[in-house]
Coordinates of C-alpha atoms and ligand atoms in Angstrom, one line a residue:
X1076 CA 7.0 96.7 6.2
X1077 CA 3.4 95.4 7.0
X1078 CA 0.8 96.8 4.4
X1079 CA -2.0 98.1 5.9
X1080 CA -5.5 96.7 4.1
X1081 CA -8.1 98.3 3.0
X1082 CA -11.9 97.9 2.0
X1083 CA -13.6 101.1 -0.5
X1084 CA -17.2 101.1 -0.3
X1085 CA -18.6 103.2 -3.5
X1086 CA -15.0 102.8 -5.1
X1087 CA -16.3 104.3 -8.4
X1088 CA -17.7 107.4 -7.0
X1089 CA -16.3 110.9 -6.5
X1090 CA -14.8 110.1 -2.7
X1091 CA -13.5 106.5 -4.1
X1092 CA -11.7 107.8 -7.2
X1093 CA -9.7 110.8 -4.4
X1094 CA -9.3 107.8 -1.9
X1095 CA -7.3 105.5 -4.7
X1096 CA -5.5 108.7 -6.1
X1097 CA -3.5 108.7 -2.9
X1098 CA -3.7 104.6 -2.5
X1099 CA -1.9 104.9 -6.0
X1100 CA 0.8 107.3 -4.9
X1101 CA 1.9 104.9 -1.9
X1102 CA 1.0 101.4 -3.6
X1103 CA 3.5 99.6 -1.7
X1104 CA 1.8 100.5 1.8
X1105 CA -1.7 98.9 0.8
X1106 CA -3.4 95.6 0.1
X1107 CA -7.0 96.1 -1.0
X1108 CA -9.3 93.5 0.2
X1109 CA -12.5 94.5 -1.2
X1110 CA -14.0 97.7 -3.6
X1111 CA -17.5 98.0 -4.9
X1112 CA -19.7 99.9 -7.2
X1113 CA -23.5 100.2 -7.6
X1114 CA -23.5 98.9 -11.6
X1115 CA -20.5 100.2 -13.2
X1116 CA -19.1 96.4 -13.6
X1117 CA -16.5 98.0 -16.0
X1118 CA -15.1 100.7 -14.4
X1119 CA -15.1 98.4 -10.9
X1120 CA -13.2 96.0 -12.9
X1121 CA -10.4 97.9 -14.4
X1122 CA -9.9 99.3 -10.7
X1123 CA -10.2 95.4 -9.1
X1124 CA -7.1 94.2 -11.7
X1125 CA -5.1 97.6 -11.2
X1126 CA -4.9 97.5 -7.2
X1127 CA -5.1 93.5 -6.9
X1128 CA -8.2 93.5 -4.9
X1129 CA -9.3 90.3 -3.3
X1130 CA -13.1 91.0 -4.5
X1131 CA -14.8 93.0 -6.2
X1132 CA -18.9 93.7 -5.8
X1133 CA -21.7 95.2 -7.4
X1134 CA -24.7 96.1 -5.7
X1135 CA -26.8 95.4 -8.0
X1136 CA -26.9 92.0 -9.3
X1137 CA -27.8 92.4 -12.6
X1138 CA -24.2 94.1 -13.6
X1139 CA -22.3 90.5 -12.0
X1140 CA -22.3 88.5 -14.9
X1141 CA -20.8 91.8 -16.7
X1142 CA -18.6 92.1 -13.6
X1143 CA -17.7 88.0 -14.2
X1144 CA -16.6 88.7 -18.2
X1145 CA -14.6 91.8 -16.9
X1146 CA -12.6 89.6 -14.2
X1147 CA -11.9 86.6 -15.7
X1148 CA -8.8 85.0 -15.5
X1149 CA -7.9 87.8 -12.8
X1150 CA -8.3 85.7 -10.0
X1151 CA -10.1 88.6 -8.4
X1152 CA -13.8 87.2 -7.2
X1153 CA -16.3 88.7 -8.5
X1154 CA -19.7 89.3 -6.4
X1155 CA -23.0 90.8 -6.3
X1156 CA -26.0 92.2 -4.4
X1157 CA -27.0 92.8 -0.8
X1158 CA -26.1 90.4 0.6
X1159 CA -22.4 90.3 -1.0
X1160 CA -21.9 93.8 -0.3
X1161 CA -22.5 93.0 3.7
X1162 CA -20.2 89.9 3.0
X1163 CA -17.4 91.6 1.8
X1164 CA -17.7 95.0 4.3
X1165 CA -17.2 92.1 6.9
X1166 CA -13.9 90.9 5.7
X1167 CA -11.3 91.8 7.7
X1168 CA -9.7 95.0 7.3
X1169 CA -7.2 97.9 8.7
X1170 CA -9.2 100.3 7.8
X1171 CA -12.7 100.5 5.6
X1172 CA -14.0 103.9 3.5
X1173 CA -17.6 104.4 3.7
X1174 CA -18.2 106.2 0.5
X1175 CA -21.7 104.7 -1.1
X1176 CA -24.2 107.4 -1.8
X1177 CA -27.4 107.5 0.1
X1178 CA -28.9 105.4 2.7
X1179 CA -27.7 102.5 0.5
X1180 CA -24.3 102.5 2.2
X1181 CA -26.0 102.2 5.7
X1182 CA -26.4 97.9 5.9
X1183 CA -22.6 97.4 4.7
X1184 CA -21.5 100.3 6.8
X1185 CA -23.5 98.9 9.8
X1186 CA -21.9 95.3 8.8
X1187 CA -18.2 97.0 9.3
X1188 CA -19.3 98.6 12.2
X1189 CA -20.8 94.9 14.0
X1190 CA -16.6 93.4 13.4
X1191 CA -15.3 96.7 15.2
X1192 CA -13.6 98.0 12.4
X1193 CA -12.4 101.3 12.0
X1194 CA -14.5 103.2 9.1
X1195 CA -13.4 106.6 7.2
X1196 CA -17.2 107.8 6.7
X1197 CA -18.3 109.9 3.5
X1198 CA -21.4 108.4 3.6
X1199 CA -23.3 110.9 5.6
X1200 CA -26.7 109.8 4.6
X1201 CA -26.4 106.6 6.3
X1202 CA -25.5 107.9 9.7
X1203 CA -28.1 110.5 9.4
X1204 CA -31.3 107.9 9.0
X1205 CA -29.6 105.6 11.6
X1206 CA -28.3 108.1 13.7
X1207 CA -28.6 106.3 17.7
X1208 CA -28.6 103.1 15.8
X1209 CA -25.8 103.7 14.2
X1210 CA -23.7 105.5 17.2
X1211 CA -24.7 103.1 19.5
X1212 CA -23.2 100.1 17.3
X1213 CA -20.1 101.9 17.2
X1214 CA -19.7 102.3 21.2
X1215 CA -21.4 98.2 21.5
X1216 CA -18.8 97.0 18.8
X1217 CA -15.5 99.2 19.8
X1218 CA -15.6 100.5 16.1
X1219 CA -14.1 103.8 15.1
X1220 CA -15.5 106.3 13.1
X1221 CA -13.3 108.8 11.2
X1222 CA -15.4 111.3 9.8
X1223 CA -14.7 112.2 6.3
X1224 CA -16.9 114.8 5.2
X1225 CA -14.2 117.8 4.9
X1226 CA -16.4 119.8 7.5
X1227 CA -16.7 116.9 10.4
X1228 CA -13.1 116.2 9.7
X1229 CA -12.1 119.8 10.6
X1230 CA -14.0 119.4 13.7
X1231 CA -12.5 116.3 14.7
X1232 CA -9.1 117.6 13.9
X1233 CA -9.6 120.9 16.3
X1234 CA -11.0 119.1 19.4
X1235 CA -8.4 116.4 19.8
X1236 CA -6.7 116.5 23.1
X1237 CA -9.5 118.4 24.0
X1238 CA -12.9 117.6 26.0
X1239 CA -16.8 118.5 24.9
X1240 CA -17.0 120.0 28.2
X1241 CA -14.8 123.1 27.3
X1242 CA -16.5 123.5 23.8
X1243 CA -18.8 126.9 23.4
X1244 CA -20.1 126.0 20.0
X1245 CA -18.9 124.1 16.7
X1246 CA -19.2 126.0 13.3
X1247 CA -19.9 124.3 10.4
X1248 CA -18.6 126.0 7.4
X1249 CA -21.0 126.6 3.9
X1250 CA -19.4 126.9 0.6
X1251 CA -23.4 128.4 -0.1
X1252 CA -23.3 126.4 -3.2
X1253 CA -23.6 127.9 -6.6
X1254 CA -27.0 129.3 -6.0
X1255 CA -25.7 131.1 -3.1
X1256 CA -26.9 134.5 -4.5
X1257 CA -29.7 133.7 -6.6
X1258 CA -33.0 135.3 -5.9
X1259 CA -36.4 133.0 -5.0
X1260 CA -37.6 133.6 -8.8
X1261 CA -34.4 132.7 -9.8
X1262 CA -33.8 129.5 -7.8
X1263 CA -37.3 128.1 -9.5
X1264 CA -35.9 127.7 -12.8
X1265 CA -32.3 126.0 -11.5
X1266 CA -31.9 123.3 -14.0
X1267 CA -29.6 119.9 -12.8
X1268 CA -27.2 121.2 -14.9
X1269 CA -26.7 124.2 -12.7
X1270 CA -27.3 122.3 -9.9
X1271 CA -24.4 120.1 -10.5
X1272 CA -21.6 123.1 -11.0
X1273 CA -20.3 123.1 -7.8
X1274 CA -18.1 126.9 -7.8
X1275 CA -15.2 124.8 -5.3
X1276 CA -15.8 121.1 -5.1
X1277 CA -16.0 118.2 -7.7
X1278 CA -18.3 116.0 -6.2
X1279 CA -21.4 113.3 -7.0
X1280 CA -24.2 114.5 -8.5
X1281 CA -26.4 114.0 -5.5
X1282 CA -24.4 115.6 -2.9
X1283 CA -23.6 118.7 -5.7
X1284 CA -27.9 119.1 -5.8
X1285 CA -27.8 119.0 -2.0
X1286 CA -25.0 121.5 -1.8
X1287 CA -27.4 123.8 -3.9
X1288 CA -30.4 123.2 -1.8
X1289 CA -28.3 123.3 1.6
X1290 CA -29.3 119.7 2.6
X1291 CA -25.9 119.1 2.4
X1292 CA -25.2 121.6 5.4
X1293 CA -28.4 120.2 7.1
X1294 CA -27.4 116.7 7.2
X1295 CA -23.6 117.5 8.1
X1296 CA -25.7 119.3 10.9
X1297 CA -27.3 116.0 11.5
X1298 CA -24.0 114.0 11.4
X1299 CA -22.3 116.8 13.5
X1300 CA -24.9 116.3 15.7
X1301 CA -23.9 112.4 16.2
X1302 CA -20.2 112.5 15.9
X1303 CA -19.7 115.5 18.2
X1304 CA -22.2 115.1 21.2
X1305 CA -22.3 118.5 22.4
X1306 CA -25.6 119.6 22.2
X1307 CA -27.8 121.2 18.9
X1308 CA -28.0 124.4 20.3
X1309 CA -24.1 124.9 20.6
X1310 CA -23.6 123.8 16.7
X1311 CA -23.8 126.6 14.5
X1312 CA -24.0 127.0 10.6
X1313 CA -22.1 129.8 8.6
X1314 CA -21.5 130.6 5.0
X1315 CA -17.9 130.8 4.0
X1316 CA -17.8 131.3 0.0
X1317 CA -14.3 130.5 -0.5
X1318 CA -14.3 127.3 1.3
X1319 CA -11.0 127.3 3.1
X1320 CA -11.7 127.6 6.4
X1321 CA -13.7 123.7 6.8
X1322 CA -15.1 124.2 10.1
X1323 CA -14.4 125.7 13.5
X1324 CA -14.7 125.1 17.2
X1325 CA -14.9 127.7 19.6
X1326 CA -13.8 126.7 23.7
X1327 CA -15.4 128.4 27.1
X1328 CA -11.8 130.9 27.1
X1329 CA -12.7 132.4 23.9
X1330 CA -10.1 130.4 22.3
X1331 CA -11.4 129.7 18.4
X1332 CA -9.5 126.8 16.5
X1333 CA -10.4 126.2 12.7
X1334 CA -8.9 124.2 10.3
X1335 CA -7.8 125.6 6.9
X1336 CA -7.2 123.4 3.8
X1337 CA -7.6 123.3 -0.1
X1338 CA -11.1 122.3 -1.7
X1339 CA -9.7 119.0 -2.2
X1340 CA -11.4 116.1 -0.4
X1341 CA -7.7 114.5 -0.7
X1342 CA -7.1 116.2 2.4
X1343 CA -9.4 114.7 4.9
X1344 CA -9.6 111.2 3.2
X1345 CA -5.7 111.3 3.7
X1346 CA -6.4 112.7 7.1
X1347 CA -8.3 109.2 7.9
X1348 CA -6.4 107.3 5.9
X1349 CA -3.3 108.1 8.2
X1350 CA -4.8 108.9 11.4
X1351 CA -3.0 109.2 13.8
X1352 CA -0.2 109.6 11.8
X1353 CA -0.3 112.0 8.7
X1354 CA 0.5 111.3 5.0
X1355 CA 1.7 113.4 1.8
X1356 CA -0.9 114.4 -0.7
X1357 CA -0.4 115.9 -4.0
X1358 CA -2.7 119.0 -2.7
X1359 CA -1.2 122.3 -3.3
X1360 CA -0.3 124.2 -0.6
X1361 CA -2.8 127.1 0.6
X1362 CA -1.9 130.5 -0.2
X1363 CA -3.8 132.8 1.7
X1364 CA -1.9 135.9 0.2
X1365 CA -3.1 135.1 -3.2
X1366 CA -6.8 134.1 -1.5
X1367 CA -6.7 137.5 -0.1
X1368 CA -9.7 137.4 2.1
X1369 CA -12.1 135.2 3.6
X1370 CA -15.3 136.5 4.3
X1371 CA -18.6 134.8 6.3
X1372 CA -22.1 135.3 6.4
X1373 CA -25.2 134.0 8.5
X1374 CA -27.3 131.4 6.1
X1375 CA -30.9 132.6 4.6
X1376 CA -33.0 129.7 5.6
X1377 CA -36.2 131.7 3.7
X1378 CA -34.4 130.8 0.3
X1379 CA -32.6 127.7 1.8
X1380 CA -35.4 126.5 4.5
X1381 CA -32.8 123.0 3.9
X1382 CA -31.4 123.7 7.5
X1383 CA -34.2 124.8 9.1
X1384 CA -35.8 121.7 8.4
X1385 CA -32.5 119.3 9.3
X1386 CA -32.5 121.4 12.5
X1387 CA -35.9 120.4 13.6
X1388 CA -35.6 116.8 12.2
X1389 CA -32.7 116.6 14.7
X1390 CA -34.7 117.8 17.3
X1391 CA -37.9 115.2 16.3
X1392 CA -35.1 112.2 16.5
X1393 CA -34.2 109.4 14.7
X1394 CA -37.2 108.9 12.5
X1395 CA -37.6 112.7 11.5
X1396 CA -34.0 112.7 10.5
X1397 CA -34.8 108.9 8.9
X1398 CA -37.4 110.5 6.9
X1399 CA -36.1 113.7 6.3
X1400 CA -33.4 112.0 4.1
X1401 CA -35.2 109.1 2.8
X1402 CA -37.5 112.4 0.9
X1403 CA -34.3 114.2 0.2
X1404 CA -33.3 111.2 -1.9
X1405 CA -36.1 110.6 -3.9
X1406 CA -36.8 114.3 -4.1
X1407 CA -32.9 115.0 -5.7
X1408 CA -33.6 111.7 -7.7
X1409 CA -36.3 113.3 -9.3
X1410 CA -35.1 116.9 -10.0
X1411 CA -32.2 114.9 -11.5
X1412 CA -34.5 113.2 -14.0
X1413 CA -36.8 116.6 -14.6
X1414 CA -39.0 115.6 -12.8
X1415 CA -39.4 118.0 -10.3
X1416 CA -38.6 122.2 -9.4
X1417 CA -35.3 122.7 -7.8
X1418 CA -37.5 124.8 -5.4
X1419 CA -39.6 121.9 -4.5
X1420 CA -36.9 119.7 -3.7
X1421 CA -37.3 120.8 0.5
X1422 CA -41.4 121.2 0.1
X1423 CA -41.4 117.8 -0.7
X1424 CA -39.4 116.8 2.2
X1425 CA -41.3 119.2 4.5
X1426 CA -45.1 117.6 3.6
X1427 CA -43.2 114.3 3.9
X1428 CA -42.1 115.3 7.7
X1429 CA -45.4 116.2 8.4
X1430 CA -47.6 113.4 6.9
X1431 CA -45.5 110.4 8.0
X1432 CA -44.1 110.7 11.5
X1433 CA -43.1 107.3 12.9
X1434 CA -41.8 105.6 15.9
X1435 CA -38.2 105.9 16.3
X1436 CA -36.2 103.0 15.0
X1437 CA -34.1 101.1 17.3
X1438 CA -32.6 98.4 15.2
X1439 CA -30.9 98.6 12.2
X1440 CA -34.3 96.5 10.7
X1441 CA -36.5 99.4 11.8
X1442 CA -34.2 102.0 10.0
X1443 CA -34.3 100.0 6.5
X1444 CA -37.9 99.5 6.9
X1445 CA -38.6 103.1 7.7
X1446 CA -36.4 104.0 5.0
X1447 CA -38.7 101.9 2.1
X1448 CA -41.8 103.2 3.7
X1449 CA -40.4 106.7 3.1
X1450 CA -39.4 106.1 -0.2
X1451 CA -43.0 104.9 -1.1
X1452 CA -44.8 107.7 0.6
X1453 CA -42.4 110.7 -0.8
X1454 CA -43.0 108.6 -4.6
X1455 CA -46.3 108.8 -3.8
X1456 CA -46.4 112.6 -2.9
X1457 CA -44.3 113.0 -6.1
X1458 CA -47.5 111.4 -8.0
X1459 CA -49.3 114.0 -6.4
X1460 CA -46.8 117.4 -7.3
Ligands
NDP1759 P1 -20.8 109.3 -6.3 O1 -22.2 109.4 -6.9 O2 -19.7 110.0 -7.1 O3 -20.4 107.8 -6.1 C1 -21.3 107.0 -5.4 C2 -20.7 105.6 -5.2 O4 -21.7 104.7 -4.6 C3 -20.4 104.9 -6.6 O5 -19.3 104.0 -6.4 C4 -21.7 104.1 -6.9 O6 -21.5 103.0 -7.8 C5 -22.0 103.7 -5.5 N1 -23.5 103.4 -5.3 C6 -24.5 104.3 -5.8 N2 -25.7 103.7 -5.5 C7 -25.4 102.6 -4.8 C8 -26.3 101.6 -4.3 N3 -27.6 101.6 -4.4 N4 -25.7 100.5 -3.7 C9 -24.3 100.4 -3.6 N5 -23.5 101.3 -4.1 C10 -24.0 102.4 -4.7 O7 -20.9 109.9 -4.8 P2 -19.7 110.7 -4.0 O8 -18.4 110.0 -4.1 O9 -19.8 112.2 -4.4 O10 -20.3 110.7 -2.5 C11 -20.2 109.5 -1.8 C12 -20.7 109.8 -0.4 O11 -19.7 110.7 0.2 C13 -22.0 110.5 -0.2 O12 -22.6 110.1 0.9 C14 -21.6 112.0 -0.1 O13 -22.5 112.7 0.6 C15 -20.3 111.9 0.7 N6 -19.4 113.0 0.5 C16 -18.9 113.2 -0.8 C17 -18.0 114.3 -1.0 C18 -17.5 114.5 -2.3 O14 -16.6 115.4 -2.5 N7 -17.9 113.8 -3.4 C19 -17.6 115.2 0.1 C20 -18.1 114.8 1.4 C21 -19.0 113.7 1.6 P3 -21.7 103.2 -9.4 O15 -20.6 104.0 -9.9 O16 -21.7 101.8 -9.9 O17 -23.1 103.9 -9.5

């Protein structure tokens, strides 16, 4: 049997730990050519030795030599920075997981993209500053993108066979995070704490702040946007507490297909992992007569003006929506550290929208640049809160 390969970006994160949970329960079907971490040189190494990856990466240069002391003798290499990250994204391999955080994943994304690879993709934030840039690699390079994100993954799974010119709308489904029915007073004293206590998912801490605020809903709106061509007006947002239905898409005969699934991202990872085919996981099964009901309700963008402000960036282009997350970052960053209101969180980003409205990138260059002015304008506005 021919093993397929693999390449994890952001193997020590949230998506990277449920992506080598069902690696582990199939070892025999998988080489692992490259994994990669941000700074954790320890935990990147213990992973590196258990699943005989070819190399191993930090992002950041100054965990290598800690990375080197972990490896040695392994045989594994042992790599760091930018530049390696890009390196190793290029190596050749069957299929490559996208699961950095932030627009930090975007250059070795991009660099799978440029060798036609096909690319499981978590990392939402990256195709939501390059957006065009980014799509229009994929269609130049013949790459494939598998979208990961439970919601996008739905989606993908109820058109195929099907074309965009019989969809009526999409539906992206909102767990409403665990602020969902907290009051405006109440939402200014969230603590990160809080913030983090996802009521369904265990995820990252940044994309459990953005579930809070709704950013998460407003840059899978973004990404929908991209990955599903159809036209904004058609995609739709709804709140779903329970979090089983992950998205829906409803064709010109009134025909509605959703797809329904445990809170477990094990399900759509396995989903790419296997595509076309389809693979066990160790989910339990759904039972919908214990769930009892499902129930849905239209978002409140005056306590979460998140989507509003995705929505519009979308309609702006590729350097609203290039913006738009660049502020979200440094905005979560800093309500992480105490730094700032969990109610400020999508001001910030707003006043950044408005103050800094550049030309729309068209390289992958223009995106990182407009990416690092961002970041120095919304610090800067920070300064100011
Ligand atoms: P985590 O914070 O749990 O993990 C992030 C990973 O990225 C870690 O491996 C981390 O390394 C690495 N990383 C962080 N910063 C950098 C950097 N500057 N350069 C290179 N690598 C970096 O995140 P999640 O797994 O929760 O999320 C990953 C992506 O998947 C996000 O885009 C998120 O929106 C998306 N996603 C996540 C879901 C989830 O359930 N978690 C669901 C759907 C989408 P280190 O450990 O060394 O810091």
């Amino acid at each position: 049997m021919t093993r397929r390969s693999l390449t994890l970006l952001g193997a020590t994160g949230s998506i990277g730990a449920s992506t080598l949970d069902l690696i582990r329960r199939e070892r025999d079907k998988w080489r692992v050519v490259a994994l990669t971490a941000n700074g954790n040189a320890g935990e990147l190494a213990k992973l590196a030795r258990e699943f005989g990856a070819e190399v191993a990466v930090v992002a950041n240069e100054a965990a290598l030599p800690a990375l080197r002391e972990a490896l040695a003798g392994s045989g594994i290499e042992a790599a760091g920075g930018a530049a390696a990250l890009v390196e190793a994204a290029q190596r050749p391999a069957d299929i490559t997981v996208a699961a950095i955080v932030g627009c930090a994943g975007l250059a070795p994304t991009m660099a799978a993209i440029e060798q036609g690879r096909t690319i499981a993709l978590a990392n939402k934030e990256a195709l939501v500053a390059a957006g065009e840039v980014m799509t229009a690699a994929v269609a130049r390079h013949g790459a494939t993108l598998l979208p990961t994100d439970s919601e996008h993954n739905a989606i993908f799974q109820c058109l195929a066979g099907n074309s965009y010119d019989h969809v009526r709308s999409i539906t992206l489904t909102a767990s409403g995070g665990p602020f969902r029915d907290w009051s405006l007073d109440q939402l200014a004293t969230a603590t990160p704490e809080q913030a983090v206590k996802h009521p369904n998912w265990s995820m990252g801490a940044k994309i459990s702040v953005d579930s809070a605020t709704m950013f998460n809903k407003g840059l899978e709106l973004i990404e929908a946007h991209h990955l599903f061509p159809v036209g904004l007006e058609r995609l739709r947002i709804i709140v779903h507490p329970q979090s089983v239905v992950h998205s829906m898409v409803e064709y010109r005969d009134g025909s509605t297909l959703a797809q329904l699934g445990p809170s477990d991202m094990r399900v759509p990872i396995a989903s790419c992992l296997a595509w076309p085919e389809r693979m066990d996981t160790p989910c339990a099964p759904l039972d919908l007569a214990a769930l009892g009901e499902l129930t849905f309700r239209a978002p409140d963008e005056v306590r979460f003006p998140a989507t509003r402000l995705c929505r519009e960036a979308a309609e702006a282009g590729g350097a609203a929506t290039a913006v738009l997350n660049a502020a979200n970052e440094v905005a979560v960053a800093a309500f992480l550290a105490g730094h700032l209101p969990f109610t400020r969180i999508a001001v910030m980003v707003e006043e950044l929208m408005a103050r800094y409205v550049p030309a729309n990138p068209v390289s992958l260059g223009d995106v990182i640049a407009l990416d690092a002015e961002a970041r120095v304008r919304a610090r800067a506005l920070l300064e100011l809160a």
